[in-house]
Amino acid sequence: MAIARPVRALGLAALVMWCFFLYTVFWPREPSIAGSEDFHGTIPRDPNLDYTGEPDGNLVRAGATGYAPGAAGTERINATLLALVRNEELDQMLQSMTDLEATWNHKFNYPWTFFNDVPFTEEFKRKTRAATKAETRYEIIPKDHWSVPSWINDDLYQQSVNLLQQQGVQYADKISYHQMCRWNSGMFYHHPALADMQYYWRVEPNVHFFCDVDYDVFRYMADNNKTYGFTITLYDAPKSIPTLWPETEKFIAEHPEYLHPNNAMEWLVDAQRRPIHNAQANGYSTCHFWSNFEIADLNFWRSKAYEDYFNHLDRAGGFFYERWGDAPVHSIALGLFEDKSKIHWFRDIGYQHIPFFNCPNSPKCRGCVTGQLTDGEKWLNKEDCRPLWFKYVGMD
């Protein structure tokens, strides 16, 4: 009997060690991105950014004939690099151009189209022309596209600005910011300079591109029937858009025919991960594509569904009485009126607009940390809305 007790103890110890061995071998080491509530706090990087190949589908790669500078005999499709930029942002624009030309456009020579609400200086034109072999175009925004609409009440606007400032809403007191958001939401694609264009790649001053991209992204969009391409998706500040979703619901009630059967409604209304955001935004998750980078088909904005939606929002006044941005407006429209399978995550395009990154794990990338979302405070990682996109839509 004295010997049995140690034997039982050894047996129990062996059983514990065996269970531990099975756990270490078979238990998953990392949570799934799609179901994680705060994956940046639990794994060192985002494995969905691992990327060593090219997108699926037919590709026109660098080195193909017909991409020399100039318009004659080109294989380029109707597309442009598009920038809304001030003269005083010349140095920041040159930074963005230098990066994108080095990583992509020197291979394909798509034209640059610059927009401003005042004429560009000769210095701006001279230095931007010198930054690319491609054609450069300089366009002035028509006054009726940039001016504050006649139905906006000045007194109500000032009262709204004061309230937004008290709530800490950034840029609330800058009328040019409100005008910019409205122009980017519903006016830019009406400019005559874009009349013959189907696709554009939006490029803002002082952004960075980190990865060599060796295929024609516009041709990829066309050949694979994609409407919109993004790199980063975030949560918005709910205090800047409290009535955007209620106005959207009004519009949907009036036009249920515009809802696409394969929409991304769940992504737009999810309340589990950020319930306070959802409550403050009156039912909207505030998830949106960060539109300082977007590659898109202009025909979507020109569609009757989007035009009617924008006009409804414009008359509601939220571009001025609140701070509705083009990012949530574009994102809601895409999430409701477009087939979600036609929205593409360009995981292979390394990109930064301060303070956020899209940094793939690829040998084609230099100058950013793999999987890094931000170089700022850790709490900013919680602003990443990709987990919800992966959960409800997937990773195209």
Tab-separated table of C-alpha atoms in Angstrom:
chain	number	residue	atom	x	y	z
A	1	MET	CA	0.000	0.000	0.000
A	2	ALA	CA	2.913	2.365	0.690
A	3	ILE	CA	4.160	1.883	-2.877
A	4	ALA	CA	0.755	2.541	-4.543
A	5	ARG	CA	0.553	6.182	-3.505
A	6	PRO	CA	3.793	7.297	-5.318
A	7	VAL	CA	2.780	5.268	-8.363
A	8	ARG	CA	-0.574	7.049	-8.525
A	9	ALA	CA	1.204	10.406	-8.131
A	10	LEU	CA	3.599	9.601	-10.981
A	11	GLY	CA	0.708	8.532	-13.160
A	12	LEU	CA	-1.163	11.755	-12.482
A	13	ALA	CA	1.965	13.784	-13.275
A	14	ALA	CA	2.419	11.891	-16.536
A	15	LEU	CA	-1.216	12.541	-17.470
A	16	VAL	CA	-0.802	16.288	-16.791
A	17	MET	CA	2.369	16.432	-18.903
A	18	TRP	CA	0.633	14.584	-21.762
A	19	CYS	CA	-2.310	17.041	-21.672
A	20	PHE	CA	0.113	19.974	-21.722
A	21	PHE	CA	1.914	18.462	-24.722
A	22	LEU	CA	-1.368	18.076	-26.627
A	23	TYR	CA	-2.325	21.659	-25.768
A	24	THR	CA	0.933	23.134	-27.059
A	25	VAL	CA	0.765	21.096	-30.269
A	26	PHE	CA	-2.864	21.469	-31.268
A	27	TRP	CA	-4.200	24.612	-29.568
A	28	PRO	CA	-4.255	27.642	-31.902
A	29	ARG	CA	-1.458	30.094	-31.150
A	30	GLU	CA	-3.258	33.191	-32.443
A	31	PRO	CA	-6.876	34.285	-32.589
A	32	SER	CA	-8.594	34.562	-35.947
A	33	ILE	CA	-8.590	38.128	-37.224
A	34	ALA	CA	-12.169	37.861	-38.427
A	35	GLY	CA	-13.522	37.089	-34.985
A	36	SER	CA	-11.108	39.021	-32.792
A	37	GLU	CA	-12.392	41.913	-30.738
A	38	ASP	CA	-9.002	43.581	-30.316
A	39	PHE	CA	-6.484	41.587	-32.288
A	40	HIS	CA	-3.705	44.176	-32.177
A	41	GLY	CA	-3.462	43.704	-28.442
A	42	THR	CA	-3.032	39.933	-28.625
A	43	ILE	CA	-0.780	39.212	-31.612
A	44	PRO	CA	2.385	40.997	-32.773
A	45	ARG	CA	1.080	41.789	-36.250
A	46	ASP	CA	-1.803	41.207	-38.604
A	47	PRO	CA	-1.162	37.948	-40.537
A	48	ASN	CA	-3.715	38.970	-43.163
A	49	LEU	CA	-1.148	41.470	-44.373
A	50	ASP	CA	1.204	38.637	-45.377
A	51	TYR	CA	1.551	39.129	-49.083
A	52	THR	CA	4.246	37.782	-51.375
A	53	GLY	CA	2.416	37.424	-54.690
A	54	GLU	CA	0.090	39.399	-56.911
A	55	PRO	CA	-3.708	39.690	-56.888
A	56	ASP	CA	-5.648	36.984	-58.643
A	57	GLY	CA	-6.970	37.766	-62.078
A	58	ASN	CA	-5.583	38.995	-65.365
A	59	LEU	CA	-2.755	41.468	-64.905
A	60	VAL	CA	-0.969	43.881	-67.165
A	61	ARG	CA	2.498	44.027	-65.659
A	62	ALA	CA	5.276	46.554	-65.834
A	63	GLY	CA	7.313	46.125	-68.994
A	64	ALA	CA	4.278	45.671	-71.220
A	65	THR	CA	4.352	47.726	-74.385
A	66	GLY	CA	2.289	50.878	-74.700
A	67	TYR	CA	2.971	52.541	-71.334
A	68	ALA	CA	5.501	55.108	-72.491
A	69	PRO	CA	4.746	58.742	-71.563
A	70	GLY	CA	2.243	60.511	-73.761
A	71	ALA	CA	-1.256	59.825	-74.954
A	72	ALA	CA	-0.660	58.345	-78.412
A	73	GLY	CA	-0.889	54.580	-78.852
A	74	THR	CA	-1.114	53.893	-75.141
A	75	GLU	CA	-2.400	50.771	-73.416
A	76	ARG	CA	-3.562	52.885	-70.502
A	77	ILE	CA	-7.275	52.904	-69.869
A	78	ASN	CA	-9.317	56.006	-69.028
A	79	ALA	CA	-7.905	56.734	-65.595
A	80	THR	CA	-5.956	59.386	-63.705
A	81	LEU	CA	-4.141	60.072	-60.467
A	82	LEU	CA	-6.250	62.720	-58.748
A	83	ALA	CA	-5.194	65.268	-56.131
A	84	LEU	CA	-7.045	68.115	-54.434
A	85	VAL	CA	-4.160	70.320	-53.302
A	86	ARG	CA	-3.310	73.919	-52.397
A	87	ASN	CA	-0.344	75.835	-53.774
A	88	GLU	CA	1.171	76.025	-50.296
A	89	GLU	CA	1.122	72.212	-50.087
A	90	LEU	CA	3.601	71.886	-52.950
A	91	ASP	CA	6.382	70.232	-50.919
A	92	GLN	CA	3.963	67.728	-49.384
A	93	MET	CA	2.522	66.945	-52.824
A	94	LEU	CA	5.999	66.371	-54.220
A	95	GLN	CA	6.617	63.904	-51.386
A	96	SER	CA	3.546	61.899	-52.372
A	97	MET	CA	4.388	62.051	-56.067
A	98	THR	CA	7.982	60.938	-55.482
A	99	ASP	CA	6.842	57.846	-53.572
A	100	LEU	CA	4.108	56.831	-55.991
A	101	GLU	CA	6.211	57.458	-59.069
A	102	ALA	CA	9.054	55.362	-57.616
A	103	THR	CA	6.874	52.430	-56.566
A	104	TRP	CA	4.336	52.369	-59.406
A	105	ASN	CA	3.650	55.160	-61.855
A	106	HIS	CA	7.065	55.382	-63.510
A	107	LYS	CA	6.157	51.979	-64.990
A	108	PHE	CA	2.711	53.001	-66.287
A	109	ASN	CA	2.749	56.810	-66.673
A	110	TYR	CA	-0.869	57.526	-65.824
A	111	PRO	CA	-1.635	61.268	-65.924
A	112	TRP	CA	-1.834	63.432	-62.815
A	113	THR	CA	-4.874	65.713	-62.461
A	114	PHE	CA	-4.545	68.443	-59.823
A	115	PHE	CA	-7.566	70.365	-58.514
A	116	ASN	CA	-7.599	73.663	-56.632
A	117	ASP	CA	-10.220	76.284	-55.878
A	118	VAL	CA	-7.710	78.979	-56.978
A	119	PRO	CA	-5.266	78.954	-59.926
A	120	PHE	CA	-2.059	76.965	-59.501
A	121	THR	CA	1.168	78.948	-59.373
A	122	GLU	CA	3.820	78.572	-62.037
A	123	GLU	CA	6.155	77.158	-59.370
A	124	PHE	CA	3.624	74.468	-58.507
A	125	LYS	CA	3.246	73.532	-62.163
A	126	ARG	CA	6.985	73.557	-62.878
A	127	LYS	CA	7.973	71.389	-59.918
A	128	THR	CA	5.154	68.849	-60.272
A	129	ARG	CA	5.890	68.467	-63.985
A	130	ALA	CA	9.508	67.734	-63.091
A	131	ALA	CA	8.430	64.993	-60.661
A	132	THR	CA	6.911	62.723	-63.342
A	133	LYS	CA	7.304	61.671	-66.960
A	134	ALA	CA	3.514	61.450	-67.227
A	135	GLU	CA	1.144	64.166	-68.342
A	136	THR	CA	0.103	66.707	-65.704
A	137	ARG	CA	-3.175	68.635	-65.731
A	138	TYR	CA	-4.127	71.638	-63.592
A	139	GLU	CA	-7.804	72.325	-63.020
A	140	ILE	CA	-9.777	74.992	-61.152
A	141	ILE	CA	-12.900	73.954	-59.280
A	142	PRO	CA	-15.990	75.871	-60.485
A	143	LYS	CA	-17.292	78.300	-57.877
A	144	ASP	CA	-20.710	76.655	-57.801
A	145	HIS	CA	-19.039	73.348	-56.914
A	146	TRP	CA	-17.073	74.849	-53.994
A	147	SER	CA	-19.316	77.576	-52.575
A	148	VAL	CA	-21.582	77.028	-49.595
A	149	PRO	CA	-25.048	76.079	-50.940
A	150	SER	CA	-27.778	78.710	-50.800
A	151	TRP	CA	-29.950	76.608	-48.474
A	152	ILE	CA	-27.373	76.605	-45.666
A	153	ASN	CA	-28.429	79.061	-42.932
A	154	ASP	CA	-25.457	81.140	-41.745
A	155	ASP	CA	-26.759	81.570	-38.191
A	156	LEU	CA	-27.496	77.870	-37.818
A	157	TYR	CA	-24.067	77.063	-39.236
A	158	GLN	CA	-22.334	79.238	-36.630
A	159	GLN	CA	-24.396	77.728	-33.823
A	160	SER	CA	-23.553	74.249	-35.085
A	161	VAL	CA	-19.845	75.058	-35.296
A	162	ASN	CA	-19.878	76.292	-31.680
A	163	LEU	CA	-21.553	73.098	-30.526
A	164	LEU	CA	-19.146	70.883	-32.479
A	165	GLN	CA	-16.167	72.761	-31.032
A	166	GLN	CA	-17.496	72.270	-27.510
A	167	GLN	CA	-17.654	68.553	-28.261
A	168	GLY	CA	-14.072	68.523	-29.515
A	169	VAL	CA	-14.861	67.779	-33.178
A	170	GLN	CA	-11.720	68.486	-35.206
A	171	TYR	CA	-11.824	71.073	-38.050
A	172	ALA	CA	-15.406	72.024	-37.147
A	173	ASP	CA	-14.629	75.752	-37.412
A	174	LYS	CA	-12.868	75.526	-40.794
A	175	ILE	CA	-15.361	76.348	-43.535
A	176	SER	CA	-12.890	75.138	-46.182
A	177	TYR	CA	-12.873	71.706	-44.541
A	178	HIS	CA	-16.664	71.465	-44.806
A	179	GLN	CA	-16.459	72.596	-48.436
A	180	MET	CA	-13.762	70.022	-49.152
A	181	CYS	CA	-15.816	67.181	-47.654
A	182	ARG	CA	-18.838	68.162	-49.716
A	183	TRP	CA	-16.757	68.465	-52.910
A	184	ASN	CA	-15.099	65.095	-52.377
A	185	SER	CA	-18.479	63.532	-51.625
A	186	GLY	CA	-20.587	64.673	-54.503
A	187	MET	CA	-19.021	67.303	-56.748
A	188	PHE	CA	-15.573	66.231	-57.954
A	189	TYR	CA	-16.790	63.679	-60.495
A	190	HIS	CA	-18.863	66.368	-62.249
A	191	HIS	CA	-15.774	68.333	-63.230
A	192	PRO	CA	-15.389	68.526	-67.030
A	193	ALA	CA	-11.748	67.390	-66.755
A	194	LEU	CA	-12.984	63.960	-65.633
A	195	ALA	CA	-15.739	63.617	-68.211
A	196	ASP	CA	-13.808	61.016	-70.225
A	197	MET	CA	-12.354	59.232	-67.204
A	198	GLN	CA	-13.680	56.010	-65.716
A	199	TYR	CA	-11.186	55.356	-62.892
A	200	TYR	CA	-9.120	57.476	-60.537
A	201	TRP	CA	-6.564	56.944	-57.778
A	202	ARG	CA	-6.878	59.613	-55.095
A	203	VAL	CA	-3.529	60.872	-53.800
A	204	GLU	CA	-3.254	63.462	-51.023
A	205	PRO	CA	-0.254	65.611	-50.053
A	206	ASN	CA	2.237	64.117	-47.582
A	207	VAL	CA	1.343	60.446	-47.920
A	208	HIS	CA	3.811	57.597	-48.319
A	209	PHE	CA	3.929	54.491	-50.496
A	210	PHE	CA	6.257	51.652	-49.456
A	211	CYS	CA	5.843	48.706	-51.833
A	212	ASP	CA	6.761	48.071	-55.465
A	213	VAL	CA	3.567	47.378	-57.418
A	214	ASP	CA	4.272	45.786	-60.769
A	215	TYR	CA	0.839	45.622	-62.376
A	216	ASP	CA	-1.608	48.172	-63.772
A	217	VAL	CA	-4.050	48.653	-60.878
A	218	PHE	CA	-6.612	50.341	-63.112
A	219	ARG	CA	-6.526	47.433	-65.543
A	220	TYR	CA	-6.901	45.096	-62.570
A	221	MET	CA	-10.041	46.982	-61.468
A	222	ALA	CA	-11.519	46.819	-64.974
A	223	ASP	CA	-10.620	43.193	-65.727
A	224	ASN	CA	-11.913	41.945	-62.377
A	225	ASN	CA	-15.082	44.055	-62.320
A	226	LYS	CA	-14.126	45.984	-59.182
A	227	THR	CA	-15.796	49.243	-58.223
A	228	TYR	CA	-13.721	50.423	-55.280
A	229	GLY	CA	-10.322	49.717	-53.771
A	230	PHE	CA	-9.102	50.639	-50.272
A	231	THR	CA	-6.142	50.048	-47.992
A	232	ILE	CA	-7.342	51.171	-44.544
A	233	THR	CA	-10.749	51.066	-42.875
A	234	LEU	CA	-11.363	52.835	-39.546
A	235	TYR	CA	-14.031	53.939	-37.098
A	236	ASP	CA	-15.163	57.557	-37.481
A	237	ALA	CA	-15.747	60.121	-34.731
A	238	PRO	CA	-19.455	59.626	-33.983
A	239	LYS	CA	-19.937	63.187	-32.708
A	240	SER	CA	-19.136	64.466	-36.200
A	241	ILE	CA	-21.953	62.493	-37.889
A	242	PRO	CA	-24.882	61.994	-35.448
A	243	THR	CA	-27.626	62.392	-38.071
A	244	LEU	CA	-25.870	60.830	-41.067
A	245	TRP	CA	-27.310	57.353	-40.474
A	246	PRO	CA	-30.855	58.591	-39.622
A	247	GLU	CA	-30.841	60.573	-42.878
A	248	THR	CA	-29.595	57.469	-44.664
A	249	GLU	CA	-32.451	55.440	-43.186
A	250	LYS	CA	-34.907	58.049	-44.455
A	251	PHE	CA	-33.408	57.737	-47.908
A	252	ILE	CA	-33.542	53.932	-47.842
A	253	ALA	CA	-37.194	54.074	-46.799
A	254	GLU	CA	-37.925	56.280	-49.802
A	255	HIS	CA	-35.764	54.231	-52.203
A	256	PRO	CA	-35.606	50.584	-51.134
A	257	GLU	CA	-34.976	49.688	-54.785
A	258	TYR	CA	-31.420	51.033	-54.504
A	259	LEU	CA	-30.331	48.473	-51.883
A	260	HIS	CA	-28.095	45.857	-53.459
A	261	PRO	CA	-29.075	42.267	-52.546
A	262	ASN	CA	-25.417	41.492	-51.715
A	263	ASN	CA	-24.831	44.617	-49.640
A	264	ALA	CA	-22.578	45.138	-46.594
A	265	MET	CA	-25.302	46.327	-44.223
A	266	GLU	CA	-23.989	44.205	-41.321
A	267	TRP	CA	-20.630	45.990	-41.513
A	268	LEU	CA	-22.400	49.339	-41.346
A	269	VAL	CA	-24.626	48.593	-38.349
A	270	ASP	CA	-22.528	46.241	-36.187
A	271	ALA	CA	-22.782	47.392	-32.561
A	272	GLN	CA	-20.803	44.678	-30.753
A	273	ARG	CA	-17.234	45.934	-31.086
A	274	ARG	CA	-17.912	49.648	-30.567
A	275	PRO	CA	-21.356	49.948	-28.933
A	276	ILE	CA	-20.788	53.536	-27.819
A	277	HIS	CA	-19.889	54.606	-31.355
A	278	ASN	CA	-22.996	52.874	-32.666
A	279	ALA	CA	-25.197	54.582	-30.076
A	280	GLN	CA	-23.713	58.053	-30.606
A	281	ALA	CA	-24.023	57.657	-34.374
A	282	ASN	CA	-27.646	56.508	-34.001
A	283	GLY	CA	-27.213	53.009	-35.393
A	284	TYR	CA	-24.136	53.412	-37.617
A	285	SER	CA	-21.030	51.437	-36.651
A	286	THR	CA	-18.981	54.383	-38.052
A	287	CYS	CA	-16.806	51.927	-40.018
A	288	HIS	CA	-15.571	53.594	-43.173
A	289	PHE	CA	-12.915	53.302	-45.867
A	290	TRP	CA	-10.216	55.908	-45.259
A	291	SER	CA	-10.792	57.763	-48.482
A	292	ASN	CA	-7.519	59.690	-48.594
A	293	PHE	CA	-6.592	56.514	-50.492
A	294	GLU	CA	-9.181	55.220	-52.891
A	295	ILE	CA	-9.060	53.667	-56.341
A	296	ALA	CA	-12.539	53.790	-57.769
A	297	ASP	CA	-14.817	53.579	-60.762
A	298	LEU	CA	-16.352	56.996	-61.379
A	299	ASN	CA	-19.447	55.362	-62.829
A	300	PHE	CA	-20.566	54.399	-59.336
A	301	TRP	CA	-20.646	58.038	-58.200
A	302	ARG	CA	-22.386	58.961	-61.437
A	303	SER	CA	-25.116	56.366	-60.902
A	304	LYS	CA	-28.668	57.479	-60.135
A	305	ALA	CA	-28.581	55.711	-56.761
A	306	TYR	CA	-25.524	57.613	-55.572
A	307	GLU	CA	-26.573	60.931	-57.096
A	308	ASP	CA	-29.970	60.725	-55.430
A	309	TYR	CA	-28.328	59.749	-52.129
A	310	PHE	CA	-25.837	62.617	-52.238
A	311	ASN	CA	-28.534	65.145	-53.140
A	312	HIS	CA	-30.631	63.928	-50.210
A	313	LEU	CA	-27.684	64.365	-47.829
A	314	ASP	CA	-26.719	67.706	-49.338
A	315	ARG	CA	-30.193	69.127	-48.756
A	316	ALA	CA	-30.149	67.822	-45.185
A	317	GLY	CA	-27.224	70.177	-44.526
A	318	GLY	CA	-24.973	67.837	-42.561
A	319	PHE	CA	-21.855	68.732	-44.521
A	320	PHE	CA	-22.033	72.109	-42.743
A	321	TYR	CA	-24.280	71.734	-39.682
A	322	GLU	CA	-22.295	68.658	-38.678
A	323	ARG	CA	-18.977	67.469	-40.122
A	324	TRP	CA	-19.976	64.741	-42.519
A	325	GLY	CA	-16.874	63.546	-44.339
A	326	ASP	CA	-16.622	62.018	-47.775
A	327	ALA	CA	-15.191	58.850	-46.196
A	328	PRO	CA	-18.367	57.780	-44.332
A	329	VAL	CA	-20.590	59.055	-47.162
A	330	HIS	CA	-18.690	57.036	-49.770
A	331	SER	CA	-18.513	54.011	-47.484
A	332	ILE	CA	-22.195	53.952	-46.592
A	333	ALA	CA	-23.176	54.299	-50.237
A	334	LEU	CA	-20.837	51.497	-51.291
A	335	GLY	CA	-21.986	49.325	-48.402
A	336	LEU	CA	-25.645	49.728	-49.335
A	337	PHE	CA	-25.871	50.223	-53.099
A	338	GLU	CA	-22.983	48.113	-54.423
A	339	ASP	CA	-22.233	44.394	-54.509
A	340	LYS	CA	-19.762	43.988	-51.633
A	341	SER	CA	-17.753	41.485	-53.710
A	342	LYS	CA	-16.805	44.391	-56.005
A	343	ILE	CA	-14.963	46.187	-53.198
A	344	HIS	CA	-11.287	45.228	-53.077
A	345	TRP	CA	-8.701	45.474	-50.290
A	346	PHE	CA	-5.344	46.377	-51.853
A	347	ARG	CA	-3.357	44.566	-49.218
A	348	ASP	CA	-0.235	44.691	-51.408
A	349	ILE	CA	-0.067	48.507	-51.597
A	350	GLY	CA	1.964	49.782	-48.658
A	351	TYR	CA	0.542	53.145	-47.638
A	352	GLN	CA	0.658	55.736	-44.872
A	353	HIS	CA	-1.427	58.779	-44.160
A	354	ILE	CA	-0.400	59.989	-40.717
A	355	PRO	CA	-0.939	58.343	-38.275
A	356	PHE	CA	-2.136	55.087	-39.910
A	357	PHE	CA	-0.352	52.494	-42.092
A	358	ASN	CA	-1.121	49.610	-44.405
A	359	CYS	CA	2.186	47.707	-44.313
A	360	PRO	CA	2.188	44.260	-45.978
A	361	ASN	CA	4.577	41.469	-45.051
A	362	SER	CA	6.223	41.355	-48.459
A	363	PRO	CA	9.780	41.516	-49.819
A	364	LYS	CA	8.497	44.211	-52.176
A	365	CYS	CA	8.024	46.637	-49.259
A	366	ARG	CA	10.615	48.914	-47.658
A	367	GLY	CA	10.436	51.593	-44.976
A	368	CYS	CA	7.516	50.418	-42.823
A	369	VAL	CA	7.013	47.833	-40.080
A	370	THR	CA	5.095	44.738	-41.191
A	371	GLY	CA	1.517	44.719	-39.958
A	372	GLN	CA	1.884	48.140	-38.361
A	373	LEU	CA	-1.334	50.140	-38.186
A	374	THR	CA	-0.009	53.231	-36.425
A	375	ASP	CA	3.231	54.697	-35.129
A	376	GLY	CA	1.277	56.652	-32.521
A	377	GLU	CA	-0.405	55.674	-29.272
A	378	LYS	CA	-1.432	52.036	-28.852
A	379	TRP	CA	-5.048	53.018	-28.302
A	380	LEU	CA	-5.203	54.046	-31.967
A	381	ASN	CA	-5.066	50.350	-32.871
A	382	LYS	CA	-8.626	50.102	-31.609
A	383	GLU	CA	-9.683	52.378	-34.472
A	384	ASP	CA	-8.983	49.604	-37.008
A	385	CYS	CA	-12.229	48.382	-38.563
A	386	ARG	CA	-10.692	45.670	-40.722
A	387	PRO	CA	-11.788	42.880	-38.330
A	388	LEU	CA	-15.432	43.737	-39.050
A	389	TRP	CA	-14.811	43.922	-42.794
A	390	PHE	CA	-13.140	40.499	-42.732
A	391	LYS	CA	-15.950	39.133	-40.572
A	392	TYR	CA	-18.834	40.229	-42.769
A	393	VAL	CA	-17.254	40.509	-46.209
A	394	GLY	CA	-14.009	38.538	-46.256
A	395	MET	CA	-10.574	39.302	-47.652
A	396	ASP	CA	-10.778	39.798	-51.392
